Amino acid sequence: MTIFKDKQYFRVNLEKEADEALWLRCKSCGELVFKKRVRENNNICPNCGEYFFLTARERIESLIDEESFEDVSKPIVADDPLGFQDEKPYPQRLEEAQEKTGLPSAIILASASISKIPVVIGVMEFQFIGGSMGSVMGEQICHGMEEAIERRCPFVLVSSSGGARMQEGAFALLQMVKTTAVRARLAKERLPFISVMTYPTTGGVQASIASLGDIIIAEKGAMIGFAGRRVIKETIAEELPKNFQTEAFALEHGMIDRVARREELRSELAAVLGFFQEGTR
Ligand SMILES: [Zn+2]
């Protein structure tokens, strides 16, 4: 099952959204802003500069060269190995997430170019069960890195995830074994892995793959961490700094390499990719 074969996919979605409300209220400044204007502005409030949430599609559109999108994801969807049920059965949760996002899983995987440099890029969809990593996402990320090896190009991963998918229990946690092994192969092939952390990049996703980039760029306003603030605070019984788990804190403590504003992310990526390309000549 391949949902987005070509650019048609994006057009269909934009048309669908055009029917929805024309205005939205900015939570930060309280102003009513024209939705189209916000969209054209990378989902940044034209009035106060606040970042609105980006879907995976909007994010990938904002980063890659126009017309360069080619879906390279594997045609797989999640199974329910544990027969898991919380408020609702896991299969129902999956169906609802697919319906809501129009995606088969919580990640879009594409071959594309950024500033004419070919890449394989994965972008997580937070609205799909919190962008959580289960067996399918782990498999797609591994497949993405294998595609990058096949195509001899860099791998770019844009994370937006709360962590491992609890509905898959240990199967979700096991993804780390796969992703780190394939990531090591990518390194052995001397192909760069650029990790982009956005709001939020936490838990099992941060641990399993996002923190393993050769270069790690965080979007301004990203939340970066493993366990939740409250859990850490109670475990170590100490007050945490105010900016704990912010992108600024992560940069200060050497966990990431760069912080970029959303509007600069594309050029920042192009610069880093260009640097690696120079290095291979
Ligand atoms: Zn605003």
Coordinates of N, CA and C in Angstrom, one line a residue, residues 103-271:
L103 N -1.9 8.8 6.4 CA -0.6 8.1 6.3 C -0.8 6.7 6.8
P104 N 0.0 5.7 6.2 CA -0.1 4.3 6.7 C 0.6 4.1 8.1
S105 N 1.6 4.9 8.4 CA 2.3 4.8 9.6 C 2.8 6.2 10.0
A106 N 3.6 6.2 11.1 CA 4.0 7.5 11.7 C 5.2 8.1 11.1
I107 N 5.6 7.6 9.9 CA 6.8 8.2 9.2 C 6.6 8.3 7.7
I108 N 7.0 9.3 7.1 CA 7.1 9.4 5.6 C 8.5 9.2 5.2
L109 N 8.7 8.4 4.3 CA 10.1 8.1 3.8 C 10.2 8.3 2.3
A110 N 11.1 9.2 2.0 CA 11.2 9.6 0.6 C 12.6 9.7 0.1
S111 N 12.8 9.5 -1.2 CA 14.0 9.9 -1.9 C 13.7 11.3 -2.4
A112 N 14.6 12.2 -2.2 CA 14.3 13.6 -2.7 C 15.6 14.3 -2.8
S113 N 15.6 15.6 -3.1 CA 16.8 16.4 -3.1 C 16.6 17.7 -2.3
I114 N 17.7 18.1 -1.7 CA 17.7 19.4 -0.9 C 18.8 20.2 -1.5
S115 N 18.4 21.3 -2.1 CA 19.3 22.2 -2.8 C 20.1 21.4 -3.8
K116 N 19.4 20.5 -4.6 CA 19.9 19.7 -5.6 C 20.8 18.5 -5.2
I117 N 21.0 18.4 -3.9 CA 21.8 17.2 -3.4 C 20.8 16.1 -3.0
P118 N 21.0 14.9 -3.7 CA 20.1 13.8 -3.4 C 20.2 13.3 -2.0
V119 N 19.1 13.0 -1.4 CA 19.1 12.4 0.0 C 18.0 11.4 0.1
V120 N 18.1 10.5 1.1 CA 16.9 9.8 1.5 C 16.5 10.5 2.8
I121 N 15.2 10.8 2.9 CA 14.7 11.6 4.1 C 13.5 10.9 4.7
G122 N 13.5 10.8 6.0 CA 12.4 10.3 6.8 C 11.9 11.4 7.7
V123 N 10.6 11.6 7.7 CA 10.0 12.7 8.5 C 8.9 12.0 9.4
M124 N 8.9 12.2 10.7 CA 7.9 11.6 11.5 C 6.7 12.5 11.6
E125 N 5.5 11.8 11.8 CA 4.3 12.5 12.0 C 3.8 12.4 13.4
F126 N 3.8 13.5 14.1 CA 3.5 13.5 15.5 C 2.0 13.2 15.7
Q127 N 1.2 13.5 14.8 CA -0.3 13.3 14.9 C -0.6 11.8 14.8
F128 N 0.3 11.0 14.4 CA 0.1 9.6 14.3 C 0.6 8.9 15.6
I129 N -0.3 8.8 16.6 CA 0.0 8.2 17.9 C 1.3 8.8 18.4
G130 N 1.3 10.1 18.4 CA 2.5 10.8 19.0 C 3.8 10.6 18.3
G131 N 3.7 10.2 17.1 CA 4.9 9.9 16.3 C 5.7 8.8 16.9
S132 N 5.0 7.9 17.7 CA 5.7 6.9 18.4 C 6.3 5.8 17.5
M133 N 7.5 5.3 18.0 CA 8.2 4.3 17.2 C 7.8 2.9 17.6
G134 N 7.1 2.2 16.7 CA 6.9 0.8 16.8 C 7.7 0.0 15.8
S135 N 7.3 -1.2 15.6 CA 8.1 -2.1 14.6 C 8.1 -1.5 13.2
V136 N 7.0 -0.8 12.8 CA 7.0 -0.3 11.4 C 7.9 0.9 11.3
M137 N 7.9 1.8 12.2 CA 8.8 2.9 12.1 C 10.3 2.5 12.1
G138 N 10.6 1.5 13.0 CA 11.9 1.0 13.1 C 12.4 0.4 11.8
E139 N 11.4 -0.3 11.2 CA 11.7 -1.0 9.9 C 11.9 0.1 8.8
Q140 N 11.0 1.1 8.8 CA 11.1 2.1 7.8 C 12.4 2.9 7.9
I141 N 12.8 3.2 9.1 CA 14.1 4.0 9.3 C 15.3 3.1 8.8
C142 N 15.3 1.8 9.2 CA 16.3 1.0 8.7 C 16.3 0.9 7.2
H143 N 15.1 0.8 6.6 CA 15.0 0.7 5.2 C 15.5 2.0 4.5
G144 N 15.2 3.1 5.1 CA 15.7 4.4 4.6 C 17.2 4.5 4.6
M145 N 17.8 4.0 5.6 CA 19.3 4.0 5.7 C 19.9 3.0 4.6
E146 N 19.2 1.9 4.4 CA 19.6 1.0 3.4 C 19.5 1.6 2.0
E147 N 18.4 2.3 1.8 CA 18.2 3.0 0.5 C 19.3 4.0 0.3
A148 N 19.7 4.7 1.4 CA 20.7 5.7 1.3 C 22.1 5.0 0.9
I149 N 22.3 3.8 1.4 CA 23.5 3.1 1.1 C 23.4 2.7 -0.4
E150 N 22.3 2.2 -0.8 CA 22.1 1.7 -2.2 C 22.3 2.9 -3.1
R151 N 21.8 4.1 -2.8 CA 21.8 5.2 -3.7 C 23.1 6.1 -3.4
R152 N 23.9 5.7 -2.5 CA 25.1 6.4 -2.2 C 24.8 7.9 -1.9
C153 N 23.9 8.1 -1.0 CA 23.6 9.5 -0.6 C 23.3 9.6 0.9
P154 N 23.3 10.8 1.4 CA 23.1 11.0 2.9 C 21.7 10.6 3.3
F155 N 21.6 10.3 4.6 CA 20.3 10.0 5.2 C 19.9 11.2 6.1
V156 N 18.7 11.7 6.0 CA 18.2 12.8 6.8 C 17.0 12.3 7.6
L157 N 17.0 12.5 8.9 CA 15.8 12.1 9.6 C 15.3 13.3 10.5
V158 N 14.0 13.6 10.3 CA 13.4 14.7 11.0 C 12.5 14.1 12.1
S159 N 12.9 14.2 13.3 CA 12.1 13.5 14.4 C 11.1 14.5 15.0
S160 N 9.9 13.9 15.3 CA 8.9 14.5 16.1 C 8.1 13.4 16.7
S161 N 8.5 13.1 18.0 CA 8.0 11.9 18.6 C 8.1 11.9 20.1
G162 N 7.2 11.3 20.7 CA 7.2 11.1 22.2 C 8.1 10.0 22.6
G163 N 8.4 9.0 21.7 CA 9.2 7.9 22.0 C 8.7 6.6 21.5
A164 N 9.0 5.5 22.2 CA 8.6 4.2 21.8 C 7.1 4.0 21.9
R165 N 6.5 3.2 21.1 CA 5.1 3.0 21.1 C 4.7 1.9 22.1
M166 N 4.1 2.4 23.2 CA 3.8 1.5 24.3 C 2.9 0.3 23.9
Q167 N 2.0 0.5 22.9 CA 1.1 -0.5 22.5 C 1.8 -1.7 21.9
E168 N 3.1 -1.5 21.6 CA 3.9 -2.7 21.1 C 5.0 -3.2 22.1
G169 N 4.9 -2.6 23.3 CA 5.8 -3.0 24.4 C 7.2 -3.3 24.0
A170 N 7.7 -4.5 24.3 CA 9.1 -4.8 24.0 C 9.5 -4.8 22.5
F171 N 8.5 -5.0 21.7 CA 8.7 -5.0 20.2 C 9.2 -3.6 19.8
A172 N 8.6 -2.6 20.5 CA 9.0 -1.2 20.2 C 10.4 -0.9 20.7
L173 N 10.7 -1.4 21.9 CA 12.0 -1.2 22.5 C 13.1 -1.8 21.6
L174 N 12.7 -3.0 21.1 CA 13.7 -3.8 20.3 C 14.2 -3.0 19.0
Q175 N 13.4 -2.0 18.6 CA 13.8 -1.3 17.4 C 15.2 -0.7 17.5
M176 N 15.6 -0.4 18.7 CA 16.9 0.2 18.9 C 18.0 -0.7 18.4
V177 N 17.9 -2.0 18.6 CA 18.9 -2.9 18.1 C 19.0 -2.8 16.6
K178 N 17.9 -2.8 15.9 CA 17.9 -2.7 14.4 C 18.5 -1.4 14.0
T179 N 17.9 -0.3 14.5 CA 18.3 1.0 14.0 C 19.8 1.3 14.2
T180 N 20.3 0.9 15.4 CA 21.7 1.2 15.7 C 22.6 0.3 14.8
A181 N 22.2 -0.9 14.5 CA 23.0 -1.8 13.7 C 23.1 -1.2 12.2
V182 N 22.0 -0.8 11.7 CA 22.0 -0.3 10.3 C 22.7 1.1 10.3
R183 N 22.5 1.8 11.3 CA 23.2 3.1 11.4 C 24.7 2.9 11.4
A184 N 25.2 1.9 12.0 CA 26.6 1.6 12.0 C 27.1 1.2 10.6
R185 N 26.2 0.5 9.8 CA 26.5 0.2 8.4 C 26.7 1.5 7.6
L186 N 25.8 2.4 7.8 CA 25.8 3.7 7.1 C 27.1 4.4 7.4
A187 N 27.6 4.3 8.6 CA 28.8 5.0 9.0 C 30.0 4.2 8.3
K188 N 29.9 2.9 8.2 CA 31.0 2.1 7.6 C 31.1 2.4 6.1
E189 N 29.9 2.8 5.5 CA 29.9 3.1 4.1 C 30.3 4.6 3.9
R190 N 30.6 5.3 5.0 CA 31.0 6.7 5.0 C 30.0 7.6 4.4
L191 N 28.7 7.3 4.7 CA 27.6 8.2 4.3 C 27.1 8.9 5.5
P192 N 26.9 10.2 5.3 CA 26.4 11.0 6.4 C 25.0 10.8 6.9
F193 N 24.8 10.9 8.1 CA 23.4 10.9 8.7 C 23.2 12.2 9.4
I194 N 22.2 13.0 8.9 CA 21.9 14.3 9.5 C 20.6 14.1 10.3
S195 N 20.6 14.3 11.6 CA 19.4 14.2 12.4 C 18.9 15.6 12.7
V196 N 17.6 15.8 12.5 CA 17.0 17.0 12.8 C 16.0 16.8 13.9
M197 N 16.1 17.4 15.0 CA 15.2 17.3 16.1 C 14.2 18.4 16.2
T198 N 13.0 18.1 16.2 CA 11.9 19.2 16.3 C 11.1 18.9 17.6
Y199 N 10.1 19.7 17.8 CA 9.3 19.5 19.0 C 8.4 18.4 18.8
P200 N 8.3 17.3 19.6 CA 9.3 17.0 20.6 C 10.2 15.8 20.1
T201 N 11.4 15.7 20.6 CA 12.2 14.5 20.3 C 12.7 13.9 21.6
T202 N 11.9 12.9 22.0 CA 12.1 12.4 23.3 C 12.0 10.8 23.4
G203 N 12.4 10.3 24.5 CA 12.2 8.8 24.8 C 13.0 8.0 23.8
G204 N 12.3 6.9 23.5 CA 12.9 5.8 22.6 C 13.4 6.3 21.3
V205 N 12.8 7.3 20.7 CA 13.2 7.8 19.4 C 14.5 8.6 19.6
Q206 N 14.6 9.4 20.6 CA 15.8 10.1 20.9 C 17.0 9.1 21.1
A207 N 16.7 8.1 21.9 CA 17.7 7.1 22.2 C 18.1 6.2 21.1
S208 N 17.1 5.8 20.3 CA 17.3 4.7 19.3 C 18.0 5.2 18.0
I209 N 17.7 6.5 17.7 CA 18.2 7.0 16.4 C 18.5 8.5 16.3
A210 N 17.6 9.3 16.9 CA 17.8 10.8 16.7 C 19.1 11.3 17.2
S211 N 19.6 10.7 18.3 CA 20.8 11.2 18.9 C 22.1 10.6 18.2
L212 N 21.9 9.8 17.2 CA 23.0 9.2 16.5 C 23.5 9.8 15.2
G213 N 23.0 11.0 15.0 CA 23.4 11.7 13.8 C 24.9 12.1 13.8
D214 N 25.5 12.2 12.6 CA 26.8 12.8 12.5 C 26.8 14.2 12.8
I215 N 25.7 14.9 12.3 CA 25.4 16.3 12.7 C 24.0 16.3 13.2
I216 N 23.8 16.9 14.3 CA 22.4 17.0 14.9 C 22.0 18.4 14.9
I217 N 20.9 18.7 14.2 CA 20.4 20.1 14.2 C 19.1 20.1 14.9
A218 N 18.9 21.0 15.8 CA 17.6 21.1 16.4 C 16.9 22.4 15.9
E219 N 15.6 22.2 15.7 CA 14.8 23.4 15.4 C 14.6 24.2 16.7
K220 N 14.6 25.5 16.5 CA 14.4 26.4 17.7 C 13.0 26.0 18.3
G221 N 13.0 25.8 19.6 CA 11.8 25.5 20.3 C 11.6 24.0 20.5
A222 N 12.6 23.2 20.0 CA 12.5 21.7 20.1 C 12.6 21.3 21.6
M223 N 12.0 20.3 21.9 CA 12.1 19.7 23.3 C 12.9 18.4 23.1
I224 N 14.0 18.3 23.8 CA 14.9 17.2 23.6 C 15.2 16.5 24.9
G225 N 14.9 15.2 25.0 CA 15.2 14.5 26.3 C 14.8 13.1 26.2
F226 N 15.1 12.4 27.3 CA 14.7 11.0 27.3 C 13.5 10.8 28.2
A227 N 13.6 10.7 29.5 CA 12.4 10.6 30.4 C 11.8 12.0 30.6
G228 N 10.6 12.0 31.0 CA 9.9 13.2 31.3 C 10.5 14.0 32.5
R229 N 10.3 15.3 32.5 CA 10.9 16.2 33.5 C 10.5 15.7 34.9
R230 N 9.2 15.4 35.1 CA 8.7 15.1 36.4 C 9.4 13.8 36.9
V231 N 9.5 12.8 36.0 CA 10.1 11.5 36.4 C 11.5 11.7 36.9
I232 N 12.3 12.5 36.1 CA 13.7 12.8 36.5 C 13.8 13.5 37.8
K233 N 12.9 14.5 37.9 CA 13.0 15.3 39.2 C 12.7 14.4 40.4
E234 N 11.7 13.5 40.3 CA 11.4 12.7 41.4 C 12.5 11.6 41.6
T235 N 13.1 11.2 40.6 CA 14.2 10.1 40.7 C 15.4 10.7 41.4
I236 N 15.9 11.9 40.9 CA 17.1 12.4 41.5 C 16.8 13.3 42.7
A237 N 15.5 13.6 42.9 CA 15.1 14.5 44.1 C 15.9 15.8 44.1
E238 N 16.0 16.4 42.9 CA 16.6 17.7 42.8 C 15.8 18.6 41.9
E239 N 16.0 19.9 42.1 CA 15.3 20.9 41.2 C 16.1 20.8 39.9
L240 N 15.3 20.9 38.8 CA 16.0 20.9 37.4 C 16.1 22.4 36.9
P241 N 17.1 22.7 36.1 CA 17.2 24.0 35.6 C 15.9 24.3 34.7
K242 N 15.6 25.6 34.7 CA 14.4 26.1 34.0 C 14.4 25.6 32.5
N243 N 15.6 25.7 31.9 CA 15.7 25.5 30.5 C 16.0 24.0 30.2
F244 N 15.9 23.1 31.2 CA 16.2 21.7 31.0 C 15.3 21.1 29.9
Q245 N 16.0 20.3 29.0 CA 15.4 19.7 27.9 C 14.9 20.6 26.8
T246 N 15.4 21.9 26.8 CA 15.2 22.7 25.6 C 16.4 22.6 24.7
E247 N 16.2 23.1 23.5 CA 17.3 23.0 22.5 C 18.5 23.8 22.9
A248 N 18.3 24.9 23.6 CA 19.4 25.7 24.1 C 20.2 24.9 25.1
F249 N 19.6 24.2 26.0 CA 20.2 23.4 27.0 C 21.0 22.2 26.4
A250 N 20.4 21.6 25.4 CA 21.0 20.5 24.7 C 22.3 21.0 24.0
L251 N 22.2 22.2 23.4 CA 23.4 22.7 22.7 C 24.5 23.0 23.7
E252 N 24.1 23.7 24.8 CA 25.1 24.1 25.8 C 25.8 22.8 26.4
H253 N 25.1 21.7 26.4 CA 25.7 20.5 27.0 C 26.2 19.5 25.9
G254 N 26.4 20.0 24.7 CA 27.0 19.2 23.7 C 26.2 18.0 23.1
M255 N 24.9 18.0 23.4 CA 24.1 16.9 22.8 C 23.8 17.1 21.4
I256 N 23.8 18.4 21.0 CA 23.5 18.7 19.6 C 24.5 19.6 19.0
D257 N 24.5 19.8 17.7 CA 25.6 20.6 17.1 C 25.1 22.0 16.7
R258 N 23.8 22.1 16.3 CA 23.3 23.4 15.8 C 21.9 23.6 16.3
V259 N 21.5 24.9 16.4 CA 20.1 25.2 16.5 C 19.8 26.1 15.3
A260 N 18.7 25.8 14.7 CA 18.3 26.6 13.5 C 16.8 27.0 13.7
R261 N 16.5 28.3 13.2 CA 15.2 28.7 13.2 C 14.5 27.9 12.0
R262 N 13.2 27.8 12.2 CA 12.4 27.0 11.2 C 12.7 27.5 9.7
E263 N 12.7 28.8 9.6 CA 12.8 29.4 8.2 C 14.3 29.2 7.7
E264 N 15.2 28.8 8.6 CA 16.6 28.6 8.1 C 16.9 27.2 8.0
L265 N 16.0 26.3 8.4 CA 16.3 24.9 8.5 C 16.7 24.3 7.1
R266 N 16.0 24.7 6.1 CA 16.3 24.2 4.7 C 17.7 24.6 4.3
S267 N 18.1 25.9 4.5 CA 19.4 26.3 4.0 C 20.5 25.8 4.9
E268 N 20.2 25.6 6.2 CA 21.1 25.0 7.1 C 21.4 23.5 6.7
L269 N 20.4 22.8 6.3 CA 20.6 21.4 5.8 C 21.4 21.4 4.6
A270 N 21.1 22.3 3.7 CA 21.8 22.4 2.4 C 23.3 22.7 2.6
A271 N 23.5 23.5 3.6 CA 24.9 23.9 3.9 C 25.7 22.7 4.4

